[in-house]
Amino acid sequence: KPSHYIRNKTMQDTNEYKVYSTYTEGDKVAHVVKHRINDSWGVYMKNGDKPGLLEYYPTKSESWSEDCAENFVLGIKQI
């Protein structure tokens, strides 16, 4: 995994989802999450002080969500 990958979560779990991993680069942070009820994988993306965005991918896997998180922090995916 790239150096910006953090297995120990820096974001707290919520009643809605559990955090599985975190990616960072500069001010960008992306947390790979899993919905507690429907088991959908997703990514919570935040860029500095701007409001964050939580996207769920109901038909995708954990590795696909990790790719999305990495693409966000590397600037490939924009929000």
PDB file of N, CA, C and O in Angstrom:
ATOM      1  N   LYS A   1       0.837  -1.196   0.000  1.00  0.00           N
ATOM      2  CA  LYS A   1       0.000   0.000   0.000  1.00  0.00           C
ATOM      3  C   LYS A   1       0.875   1.250   0.000  1.00  0.00           C
ATOM      4  O   LYS A   1       1.977   1.251   0.504  1.00  0.00           O
ATOM      5  N   PRO A   2       0.353   2.343  -0.538  1.00  0.00           N
ATOM      6  CA  PRO A   2       1.115   3.593  -0.580  1.00  0.00           C
ATOM      7  C   PRO A   2       1.356   4.164   0.813  1.00  0.00           C
ATOM      8  O   PRO A   2       0.699   3.779   1.773  1.00  0.00           O
ATOM      9  N   SER A   3       2.290   5.093   0.895  1.00  0.00           N
ATOM     10  CA  SER A   3       2.662   5.659   2.190  1.00  0.00           C
ATOM     11  C   SER A   3       1.526   6.454   2.822  1.00  0.00           C
ATOM     12  O   SER A   3       1.516   6.656   4.022  1.00  0.00           O
ATOM     13  N   HIS A   4       0.568   6.900   2.030  1.00  0.00           N
ATOM     14  CA  HIS A   4      -0.537   7.676   2.581  1.00  0.00           C
ATOM     15  C   HIS A   4      -1.679   6.783   3.076  1.00  0.00           C
ATOM     16  O   HIS A   4      -2.733   7.269   3.446  1.00  0.00           O
ATOM     17  N   TYR A   5      -1.468   5.487   3.108  1.00  0.00           N
ATOM     18  CA  TYR A   5      -2.472   4.540   3.595  1.00  0.00           C
ATOM     19  C   TYR A   5      -2.266   4.302   5.077  1.00  0.00           C
ATOM     20  O   TYR A   5      -1.167   4.020   5.516  1.00  0.00           O
ATOM     21  N   ILE A   6      -3.328   4.433   5.866  1.00  0.00           N
ATOM     22  CA  ILE A   6      -3.246   4.234   7.312  1.00  0.00           C
ATOM     23  C   ILE A   6      -4.265   3.173   7.704  1.00  0.00           C
ATOM     24  O   ILE A   6      -5.466   3.365   7.526  1.00  0.00           O
ATOM     25  N   ARG A   7      -3.798   2.048   8.215  1.00  0.00           N
ATOM     26  CA  ARG A   7      -4.735   0.995   8.606  1.00  0.00           C
ATOM     27  C   ARG A   7      -5.439   1.355   9.913  1.00  0.00           C
ATOM     28  O   ARG A   7      -6.601   1.066  10.090  1.00  0.00           O
ATOM     29  N   ASN A   8      -4.733   1.987  10.815  1.00  0.00           N
ATOM     30  CA  ASN A   8      -5.370   2.414  12.065  1.00  0.00           C
ATOM     31  C   ASN A   8      -6.232   3.625  11.761  1.00  0.00           C
ATOM     32  O   ASN A   8      -5.740   4.634  11.295  1.00  0.00           O
ATOM     33  N   LYS A   9      -7.491   3.506  12.011  1.00  0.00           N
ATOM     34  CA  LYS A   9      -8.411   4.584  11.650  1.00  0.00           C
ATOM     35  C   LYS A   9      -8.154   5.834  12.488  1.00  0.00           C
ATOM     36  O   LYS A   9      -7.792   5.750  13.650  1.00  0.00           O
ATOM     37  N   THR A  10      -8.359   6.978  11.869  1.00  0.00           N
ATOM     38  CA  THR A  10      -8.243   8.251  12.566  1.00  0.00           C
ATOM     39  C   THR A  10      -9.614   8.885  12.734  1.00  0.00           C
ATOM     40  O   THR A  10      -9.742   9.917  13.351  1.00  0.00           O
ATOM     41  N   MET A  11     -10.625   8.259  12.178  1.00  0.00           N
ATOM     42  CA  MET A  11     -11.991   8.747  12.283  1.00  0.00           C
ATOM     43  C   MET A  11     -12.795   7.726  13.078  1.00  0.00           C
ATOM     44  O   MET A  11     -12.588   6.536  12.949  1.00  0.00           O
ATOM     45  N   GLN A  12     -13.705   8.204  13.885  1.00  0.00           N
ATOM     46  CA  GLN A  12     -14.484   7.319  14.743  1.00  0.00           C
ATOM     47  C   GLN A  12     -15.612   6.637  13.979  1.00  0.00           C
ATOM     48  O   GLN A  12     -16.198   7.216  13.075  1.00  0.00           O
ATOM     49  N   ASP A  13     -15.908   5.403  14.371  1.00  0.00           N
ATOM     50  CA  ASP A  13     -17.082   4.709  13.866  1.00  0.00           C
ATOM     51  C   ASP A  13     -18.327   5.499  14.298  1.00  0.00           C
ATOM     52  O   ASP A  13     -18.299   6.233  15.280  1.00  0.00           O
ATOM     53  N   THR A  14     -19.414   5.329  13.559  1.00  0.00           N
ATOM     54  CA  THR A  14     -20.683   5.964  13.925  1.00  0.00           C
ATOM     55  C   THR A  14     -21.761   4.892  13.983  1.00  0.00           C
ATOM     56  O   THR A  14     -21.510   3.727  13.687  1.00  0.00           O
ATOM     57  N   ASN A  15     -22.976   5.303  14.327  1.00  0.00           N
ATOM     58  CA  ASN A  15     -24.099   4.367  14.310  1.00  0.00           C
ATOM     59  C   ASN A  15     -24.415   3.921  12.890  1.00  0.00           C
ATOM     60  O   ASN A  15     -24.998   2.872  12.680  1.00  0.00           O
ATOM     61  N   GLU A  16     -24.027   4.735  11.897  1.00  0.00           N
ATOM     62  CA  GLU A  16     -24.311   4.423  10.496  1.00  0.00           C
ATOM     63  C   GLU A  16     -23.257   3.507   9.878  1.00  0.00           C
ATOM     64  O   GLU A  16     -23.591   2.624   9.102  1.00  0.00           O
ATOM     65  N   TYR A  17     -21.985   3.746  10.185  1.00  0.00           N
ATOM     66  CA  TYR A  17     -20.931   2.986   9.515  1.00  0.00           C
ATOM     67  C   TYR A  17     -19.746   2.701  10.434  1.00  0.00           C
ATOM     68  O   TYR A  17     -19.577   3.327  11.472  1.00  0.00           O
ATOM     69  N   LYS A  18     -18.930   1.751   9.972  1.00  0.00           N
ATOM     70  CA  LYS A  18     -17.677   1.408  10.642  1.00  0.00           C
ATOM     71  C   LYS A  18     -16.530   1.812   9.708  1.00  0.00           C
ATOM     72  O   LYS A  18     -16.594   1.558   8.511  1.00  0.00           O
ATOM     73  N   VAL A  19     -15.495   2.438  10.259  1.00  0.00           N
ATOM     74  CA  VAL A  19     -14.338   2.858   9.473  1.00  0.00           C
ATOM     75  C   VAL A  19     -13.343   1.698   9.392  1.00  0.00           C
ATOM     76  O   VAL A  19     -12.992   1.101  10.407  1.00  0.00           O
ATOM     77  N   TYR A  20     -12.896   1.385   8.171  1.00  0.00           N
ATOM     78  CA  TYR A  20     -11.964   0.280   7.968  1.00  0.00           C
ATOM     79  C   TYR A  20     -10.541   0.749   7.681  1.00  0.00           C
ATOM     80  O   TYR A  20      -9.589   0.090   8.072  1.00  0.00           O
ATOM     81  N   SER A  21     -10.381   1.847   6.961  1.00  0.00           N
ATOM     82  CA  SER A  21      -9.034   2.338   6.651  1.00  0.00           C
ATOM     83  C   SER A  21      -9.118   3.807   6.278  1.00  0.00           C
ATOM     84  O   SER A  21     -10.191   4.332   6.012  1.00  0.00           O
ATOM     85  N   THR A  22      -7.948   4.458   6.262  1.00  0.00           N
ATOM     86  CA  THR A  22      -7.863   5.889   5.984  1.00  0.00           C
ATOM     87  C   THR A  22      -6.710   6.152   5.023  1.00  0.00           C
ATOM     88  O   THR A  22      -5.642   5.562   5.156  1.00  0.00           O
ATOM     89  N   TYR A  23      -6.944   7.053   4.083  1.00  0.00           N
ATOM     90  CA  TYR A  23      -5.915   7.507   3.140  1.00  0.00           C
ATOM     91  C   TYR A  23      -5.758   9.008   3.309  1.00  0.00           C
ATOM     92  O   TYR A  23      -6.757   9.717   3.466  1.00  0.00           O
ATOM     93  N   THR A  24      -4.520   9.501   3.273  1.00  0.00           N
ATOM     94  CA  THR A  24      -4.273  10.937   3.400  1.00  0.00           C
ATOM     95  C   THR A  24      -3.201  11.388   2.422  1.00  0.00           C
ATOM     96  O   THR A  24      -2.309  10.617   2.054  1.00  0.00           O
ATOM     97  N   GLU A  25      -3.310  12.640   2.011  1.00  0.00           N
ATOM     98  CA  GLU A  25      -2.289  13.292   1.187  1.00  0.00           C
ATOM     99  C   GLU A  25      -2.532  14.787   1.335  1.00  0.00           C
ATOM    100  O   GLU A  25      -3.583  15.281   0.929  1.00  0.00           O
ATOM    101  N   GLY A  26      -1.594  15.491   1.957  1.00  0.00           N
ATOM    102  CA  GLY A  26      -1.788  16.921   2.204  1.00  0.00           C
ATOM    103  C   GLY A  26      -2.991  17.140   3.088  1.00  0.00           C
ATOM    104  O   GLY A  26      -3.118  16.531   4.145  1.00  0.00           O
ATOM    105  N   ASP A  27      -3.921  18.005   2.634  1.00  0.00           N
ATOM    106  CA  ASP A  27      -5.142  18.294   3.387  1.00  0.00           C
ATOM    107  C   ASP A  27      -6.276  17.325   3.080  1.00  0.00           C
ATOM    108  O   ASP A  27      -7.352  17.428   3.651  1.00  0.00           O
ATOM    109  N   LYS A  28      -6.057  16.416   2.141  1.00  0.00           N
ATOM    110  CA  LYS A  28      -7.118  15.488   1.746  1.00  0.00           C
ATOM    111  C   LYS A  28      -7.089  14.227   2.609  1.00  0.00           C
ATOM    112  O   LYS A  28      -6.033  13.670   2.871  1.00  0.00           O
ATOM    113  N   VAL A  29      -8.285  13.818   3.037  1.00  0.00           N
ATOM    114  CA  VAL A  29      -8.440  12.606   3.847  1.00  0.00           C
ATOM    115  C   VAL A  29      -9.620  11.826   3.288  1.00  0.00           C
ATOM    116  O   VAL A  29     -10.664  12.409   2.969  1.00  0.00           O
ATOM    117  N   ALA A  30      -9.458  10.506   3.165  1.00  0.00           N
ATOM    118  CA  ALA A  30     -10.550   9.641   2.713  1.00  0.00           C
ATOM    119  C   ALA A  30     -10.598   8.419   3.622  1.00  0.00           C
ATOM    120  O   ALA A  30      -9.581   7.756   3.832  1.00  0.00           O
ATOM    121  N   HIS A  31     -11.786   8.153   4.166  1.00  0.00           N
ATOM    122  CA  HIS A  31     -11.990   7.013   5.056  1.00  0.00           C
ATOM    123  C   HIS A  31     -12.847   5.969   4.343  1.00  0.00           C
ATOM    124  O   HIS A  31     -13.936   6.299   3.870  1.00  0.00           O
ATOM    125  N   VAL A  32     -12.360   4.742   4.266  1.00  0.00           N
ATOM    126  CA  VAL A  32     -13.144   3.639   3.714  1.00  0.00           C
ATOM    127  C   VAL A  32     -14.055   3.128   4.826  1.00  0.00           C
ATOM    128  O   VAL A  32     -13.582   2.794   5.914  1.00  0.00           O
ATOM    129  N   VAL A  33     -15.364   3.101   4.547  1.00  0.00           N
ATOM    130  CA  VAL A  33     -16.351   2.744   5.561  1.00  0.00           C
ATOM    131  C   VAL A  33     -17.264   1.629   5.052  1.00  0.00           C
ATOM    132  O   VAL A  33     -17.345   1.382   3.843  1.00  0.00           O
ATOM    133  N   LYS A  34     -17.942   0.974   6.001  1.00  0.00           N
ATOM    134  CA  LYS A  34     -18.928  -0.041   5.652  1.00  0.00           C
ATOM    135  C   LYS A  34     -20.204   0.243   6.440  1.00  0.00           C
ATOM    136  O   LYS A  34     -20.172   0.384   7.662  1.00  0.00           O
ATOM    137  N   HIS A  35     -21.320   0.348   5.719  1.00  0.00           N
ATOM    138  CA  HIS A  35     -22.614   0.632   6.335  1.00  0.00           C
ATOM    139  C   HIS A  35     -22.995  -0.513   7.267  1.00  0.00           C
ATOM    140  O   HIS A  35     -22.845  -1.683   6.929  1.00  0.00           O
ATOM    141  N   ARG A  36     -23.450  -0.186   8.452  1.00  0.00           N
ATOM    142  CA  ARG A  36     -23.748  -1.204   9.465  1.00  0.00           C
ATOM    143  C   ARG A  36     -24.988  -2.038   9.151  1.00  0.00           C
ATOM    144  O   ARG A  36     -25.072  -3.187   9.570  1.00  0.00           O
ATOM    145  N   ILE A  37     -25.952  -1.506   8.425  1.00  0.00           N
ATOM    146  CA  ILE A  37     -27.198  -2.241   8.180  1.00  0.00           C
ATOM    147  C   ILE A  37     -27.175  -2.981   6.846  1.00  0.00           C
ATOM    148  O   ILE A  37     -27.438  -4.173   6.784  1.00  0.00           O
ATOM    149  N   ASN A  38     -26.830  -2.282   5.753  1.00  0.00           N
ATOM    150  CA  ASN A  38     -26.900  -2.943   4.450  1.00  0.00           C
ATOM    151  C   ASN A  38     -25.553  -3.445   3.926  1.00  0.00           C
ATOM    152  O   ASN A  38     -25.475  -3.953   2.809  1.00  0.00           O
ATOM    153  N   ASP A  39     -24.491  -3.293   4.704  1.00  0.00           N
ATOM    154  CA  ASP A  39     -23.144  -3.793   4.365  1.00  0.00           C
ATOM    155  C   ASP A  39     -22.543  -3.181   3.099  1.00  0.00           C
ATOM    156  O   ASP A  39     -21.628  -3.745   2.511  1.00  0.00           O
ATOM    157  N   SER A  40     -23.026  -2.026   2.664  1.00  0.00           N
ATOM    158  CA  SER A  40     -22.439  -1.349   1.505  1.00  0.00           C
ATOM    159  C   SER A  40     -21.112  -0.709   1.886  1.00  0.00           C
ATOM    160  O   SER A  40     -20.987  -0.112   2.963  1.00  0.00           O
ATOM    161  N   TRP A  41     -20.135  -0.835   1.004  1.00  0.00           N
ATOM    162  CA  TRP A  41     -18.863  -0.141   1.186  1.00  0.00           C
ATOM    163  C   TRP A  41     -19.011   1.283   0.692  1.00  0.00           C
ATOM    164  O   TRP A  41     -19.808   1.567  -0.196  1.00  0.00           O
ATOM    165  N   GLY A  42     -18.203   2.185   1.249  1.00  0.00           N
ATOM    166  CA  GLY A  42     -18.242   3.573   0.830  1.00  0.00           C
ATOM    167  C   GLY A  42     -16.987   4.309   1.235  1.00  0.00           C
ATOM    168  O   GLY A  42     -16.066   3.733   1.822  1.00  0.00           O
ATOM    169  N   VAL A  43     -16.956   5.598   0.908  1.00  0.00           N
ATOM    170  CA  VAL A  43     -15.806   6.450   1.229  1.00  0.00           C
ATOM    171  C   VAL A  43     -16.318   7.804   1.720  1.00  0.00           C
ATOM    172  O   VAL A  43     -17.193   8.408   1.092  1.00  0.00           O
ATOM    173  N   TYR A  44     -15.782   8.241   2.859  1.00  0.00           N
ATOM    174  CA  TYR A  44     -16.017   9.590   3.346  1.00  0.00           C
ATOM    175  C   TYR A  44     -14.799  10.412   2.948  1.00  0.00           C
ATOM    176  O   TYR A  44     -13.672  10.095   3.354  1.00  0.00           O
ATOM    177  N   MET A  45     -15.007  11.448   2.109  1.00  0.00           N
ATOM    178  CA  MET A  45     -13.907  12.251   1.570  1.00  0.00           C
ATOM    179  C   MET A  45     -13.984  13.671   2.108  1.00  0.00           C
ATOM    180  O   MET A  45     -15.062  14.258   2.157  1.00  0.00           O
ATOM    181  N   LYS A  46     -12.839  14.206   2.517  1.00  0.00           N
ATOM    182  CA  LYS A  46     -12.779  15.568   3.060  1.00  0.00           C
ATOM    183  C   LYS A  46     -11.510  16.248   2.569  1.00  0.00           C
ATOM    184  O   LYS A  46     -10.442  15.648   2.542  1.00  0.00           O
ATOM    185  N   ASN A  47     -11.656  17.515   2.174  1.00  0.00           N
ATOM    186  CA  ASN A  47     -10.526  18.304   1.685  1.00  0.00           C
ATOM    187  C   ASN A  47     -10.401  19.555   2.550  1.00  0.00           C
ATOM    188  O   ASN A  47     -11.150  20.509   2.383  1.00  0.00           O
ATOM    189  N   GLY A  48      -9.466  19.516   3.495  1.00  0.00           N
ATOM    190  CA  GLY A  48      -9.234  20.663   4.371  1.00  0.00           C
ATOM    191  C   GLY A  48     -10.459  21.028   5.185  1.00  0.00           C
ATOM    192  O   GLY A  48     -11.105  20.172   5.775  1.00  0.00           O
ATOM    193  N   ASP A  49     -10.807  22.320   5.188  1.00  0.00           N
ATOM    194  CA  ASP A  49     -11.937  22.819   5.969  1.00  0.00           C
ATOM    195  C   ASP A  49     -13.269  22.731   5.227  1.00  0.00           C
ATOM    196  O   ASP A  49     -14.311  23.102   5.769  1.00  0.00           O
ATOM    197  N   LYS A  50     -13.247  22.269   3.978  1.00  0.00           N
ATOM    198  CA  LYS A  50     -14.483  22.164   3.203  1.00  0.00           C
ATOM    199  C   LYS A  50     -15.352  21.040   3.761  1.00  0.00           C
ATOM    200  O   LYS A  50     -14.844  20.096   4.356  1.00  0.00           O
ATOM    201  N   PRO A  51     -16.683  21.132   3.551  1.00  0.00           N
ATOM    202  CA  PRO A  51     -17.554  20.045   4.006  1.00  0.00           C
ATOM    203  C   PRO A  51     -17.172  18.721   3.344  1.00  0.00           C
ATOM    204  O   PRO A  51     -16.760  18.691   2.186  1.00  0.00           O
ATOM    205  N   GLY A  52     -17.299  17.631   4.088  1.00  0.00           N
ATOM    206  CA  GLY A  52     -16.973  16.318   3.554  1.00  0.00           C
ATOM    207  C   GLY A  52     -18.113  15.734   2.746  1.00  0.00           C
ATOM    208  O   GLY A  52     -19.236  16.239   2.754  1.00  0.00           O
ATOM    209  N   LEU A  53     -17.825  14.657   2.035  1.00  0.00           N
ATOM    210  CA  LEU A  53     -18.811  13.956   1.223  1.00  0.00           C
ATOM    211  C   LEU A  53     -18.707  12.466   1.519  1.00  0.00           C
ATOM    212  O   LEU A  53     -17.610  11.898   1.494  1.00  0.00           O
ATOM    213  N   LEU A  54     -19.844  11.842   1.788  1.00  0.00           N
ATOM    214  CA  LEU A  54     -19.897  10.404   2.023  1.00  0.00           C
ATOM    215  C   LEU A  54     -20.602   9.757   0.846  1.00  0.00           C
ATOM    216  O   LEU A  54     -21.755  10.097   0.551  1.00  0.00           O
ATOM    217  N   GLU A  55     -19.912   8.855   0.149  1.00  0.00           N
ATOM    218  CA  GLU A  55     -20.494   8.126  -0.975  1.00  0.00           C
ATOM    219  C   GLU A  55     -20.507   6.642  -0.642  1.00  0.00           C
ATOM    220  O   GLU A  55     -19.503   6.107  -0.177  1.00  0.00           O
ATOM    221  N   TYR A  56     -21.642   5.996  -0.917  1.00  0.00           N
ATOM    222  CA  TYR A  56     -21.731   4.541  -0.772  1.00  0.00           C
ATOM    223  C   TYR A  56     -21.749   3.907  -2.154  1.00  0.00           C
ATOM    224  O   TYR A  56     -22.288   4.488  -3.103  1.00  0.00           O
ATOM    225  N   TYR A  57     -21.164   2.712  -2.245  1.00  0.00           N
ATOM    226  CA  TYR A  57     -21.087   1.961  -3.496  1.00  0.00           C
ATOM    227  C   TYR A  57     -21.695   0.576  -3.250  1.00  0.00           C
ATOM    228  O   TYR A  57     -20.972  -0.391  -3.004  1.00  0.00           O
ATOM    229  N   PRO A  58     -23.032   0.446  -3.310  1.00  0.00           N
ATOM    230  CA  PRO A  58     -23.709  -0.781  -2.883  1.00  0.00           C
ATOM    231  C   PRO A  58     -23.294  -2.053  -3.623  1.00  0.00           C
ATOM    232  O   PRO A  58     -23.388  -3.132  -3.066  1.00  0.00           O
ATOM    233  N   THR A  59     -22.846  -1.931  -4.847  1.00  0.00           N
ATOM    234  CA  THR A  59     -22.495  -3.132  -5.619  1.00  0.00           C
ATOM    235  C   THR A  59     -20.988  -3.366  -5.688  1.00  0.00           C
ATOM    236  O   THR A  59     -20.549  -4.272  -6.389  1.00  0.00           O
ATOM    237  N   LYS A  60     -20.207  -2.575  -4.972  1.00  0.00           N
ATOM    238  CA  LYS A  60     -18.748  -2.657  -5.074  1.00  0.00           C
ATOM    239  C   LYS A  60     -18.124  -3.274  -3.831  1.00  0.00           C
ATOM    240  O   LYS A  60     -18.744  -3.412  -2.794  1.00  0.00           O
ATOM    241  N   SER A  61     -16.835  -3.607  -3.938  1.00  0.00           N
ATOM    242  CA  SER A  61     -16.097  -4.295  -2.871  1.00  0.00           C
ATOM    243  C   SER A  61     -15.267  -3.318  -2.037  1.00  0.00           C
ATOM    244  O   SER A  61     -15.140  -2.132  -2.370  1.00  0.00           O
ATOM    245  N   GLU A  62     -14.664  -3.865  -0.980  1.00  0.00           N
ATOM    246  CA  GLU A  62     -13.767  -3.060  -0.148  1.00  0.00           C
ATOM    247  C   GLU A  62     -12.585  -2.556  -0.971  1.00  0.00           C
ATOM    248  O   GLU A  62     -12.216  -1.389  -0.879  1.00  0.00           O
ATOM    249  N   SER A  63     -11.998  -3.412  -1.798  1.00  0.00           N
ATOM    250  CA  SER A  63     -10.832  -2.986  -2.583  1.00  0.00           C
ATOM    251  C   SER A  63     -11.206  -1.893  -3.582  1.00  0.00           C
ATOM    252  O   SER A  63     -10.424  -0.976  -3.839  1.00  0.00           O
ATOM    253  N   TRP A  64     -12.413  -1.961  -4.143  1.00  0.00           N
ATOM    254  CA  TRP A  64     -12.868  -0.920  -5.065  1.00  0.00           C
ATOM    255  C   TRP A  64     -13.006   0.403  -4.320  1.00  0.00           C
ATOM    256  O   TRP A  64     -12.600   1.452  -4.810  1.00  0.00           O
ATOM    257  N   SER A  65     -13.554   0.355  -3.104  1.00  0.00           N
ATOM    258  CA  SER A  65     -13.695   1.560  -2.289  1.00  0.00           C
ATOM    259  C   SER A  65     -12.329   2.118  -1.895  1.00  0.00           C
ATOM    260  O   SER A  65     -12.135   3.332  -1.855  1.00  0.00           O
ATOM    261  N   GLU A  66     -11.381   1.226  -1.604  1.00  0.00           N
ATOM    262  CA  GLU A  66     -10.011   1.678  -1.302  1.00  0.00           C
ATOM    263  C   GLU A  66      -9.400   2.383  -2.504  1.00  0.00           C
ATOM    264  O   GLU A  66      -8.722   3.411  -2.345  1.00  0.00           O
ATOM    265  N   ASP A  67      -9.646   1.887  -3.701  1.00  0.00           N
ATOM    266  CA  ASP A  67      -9.152   2.554  -4.914  1.00  0.00           C
ATOM    267  C   ASP A  67      -9.769   3.946  -5.051  1.00  0.00           C
ATOM    268  O   ASP A  67      -9.082   4.905  -5.415  1.00  0.00           O
ATOM    269  N   CYS A  68     -11.063   4.067  -4.756  1.00  0.00           N
ATOM    270  CA  CYS A  68     -11.730   5.376  -4.807  1.00  0.00           C
ATOM    271  C   CYS A  68     -11.108   6.344  -3.797  1.00  0.00           C
ATOM    272  O   CYS A  68     -10.874   7.510  -4.108  1.00  0.00           O
ATOM    273  N   ALA A  69     -10.856   5.842  -2.590  1.00  0.00           N
ATOM    274  CA  ALA A  69     -10.250   6.677  -1.546  1.00  0.00           C
ATOM    275  C   ALA A  69      -8.862   7.149  -1.977  1.00  0.00           C
ATOM    276  O   ALA A  69      -8.519   8.325  -1.833  1.00  0.00           O
ATOM    277  N   GLU A  70      -8.078   6.234  -2.508  1.00  0.00           N
ATOM    278  CA  GLU A  70      -6.737   6.594  -2.971  1.00  0.00           C
ATOM    279  C   GLU A  70      -6.804   7.588  -4.125  1.00  0.00           C
ATOM    280  O   GLU A  70      -6.040   8.563  -4.160  1.00  0.00           O
ATOM    281  N   ASN A  71      -7.722   7.377  -5.065  1.00  0.00           N
ATOM    282  CA  ASN A  71      -7.868   8.300  -6.190  1.00  0.00           C
ATOM    283  C   ASN A  71      -8.236   9.699  -5.707  1.00  0.00           C
ATOM    284  O   ASN A  71      -7.760  10.698  -6.250  1.00  0.00           O
ATOM    285  N   PHE A  72      -9.053   9.794  -4.670  1.00  0.00           N
ATOM    286  CA  PHE A  72      -9.416  11.105  -4.137  1.00  0.00           C
ATOM    287  C   PHE A  72      -8.208  11.827  -3.552  1.00  0.00           C
ATOM    288  O   PHE A  72      -7.947  12.985  -3.887  1.00  0.00           O
ATOM    289  N   VAL A  73      -7.455  11.157  -2.684  1.00  0.00           N
ATOM    290  CA  VAL A  73      -6.333  11.855  -2.034  1.00  0.00           C
ATOM    291  C   VAL A  73      -5.226  12.181  -3.028  1.00  0.00           C
ATOM    292  O   VAL A  73      -4.473  13.133  -2.814  1.00  0.00           O
ATOM    293  N   LEU A  74      -5.126  11.427  -4.130  1.00  0.00           N
ATOM    294  CA  LEU A  74      -4.122  11.707  -5.148  1.00  0.00           C
ATOM    295  C   LEU A  74      -4.581  12.756  -6.163  1.00  0.00           C
ATOM    296  O   LEU A  74      -3.826  13.148  -7.037  1.00  0.00           O
ATOM    297  N   GLY A  75      -5.847  13.187  -6.056  1.00  0.00           N
ATOM    298  CA  GLY A  75      -6.354  14.232  -6.945  1.00  0.00           C
ATOM    299  C   GLY A  75      -6.981  13.715  -8.219  1.00  0.00           C
ATOM    300  O   GLY A  75      -7.388  14.504  -9.083  1.00  0.00           O
ATOM    301  N   ILE A  76      -7.086  12.401  -8.379  1.00  0.00           N
ATOM    302  CA  ILE A  76      -7.700  11.824  -9.579  1.00  0.00           C
ATOM    303  C   ILE A  76      -9.209  11.969  -9.522  1.00  0.00           C
ATOM    304  O   ILE A  76      -9.852  12.318 -10.513  1.00  0.00           O
ATOM    305  N   LYS A  77      -9.797  11.718  -8.364  1.00  0.00           N
ATOM    306  CA  LYS A  77     -11.247  11.895  -8.150  1.00  0.00           C
ATOM    307  C   LYS A  77     -11.467  13.235  -7.469  1.00  0.00           C
ATOM    308  O   LYS A  77     -10.851  13.534  -6.455  1.00  0.00           O
ATOM    309  N   GLN A  78     -12.360  14.036  -8.028  1.00  0.00           N
ATOM    310  CA  GLN A  78     -12.667  15.349  -7.484  1.00  0.00           C
ATOM    311  C   GLN A  78     -14.057  15.346  -6.854  1.00  0.00           C
ATOM    312  O   GLN A  78     -14.943  14.633  -7.306  1.00  0.00           O
ATOM    313  N   ILE A  79     -14.219  16.140  -5.790  1.00  0.00           N
ATOM    314  CA  ILE A  79     -15.560  16.314  -5.205  1.00  0.00           C
ATOM    315  C   ILE A  79     -15.896  17.800  -5.181  1.00  0.00           C
ATOM    316  O   ILE A  79     -15.045  18.635  -5.298  1.00  0.00           O
TER     317      ILE A  79
END
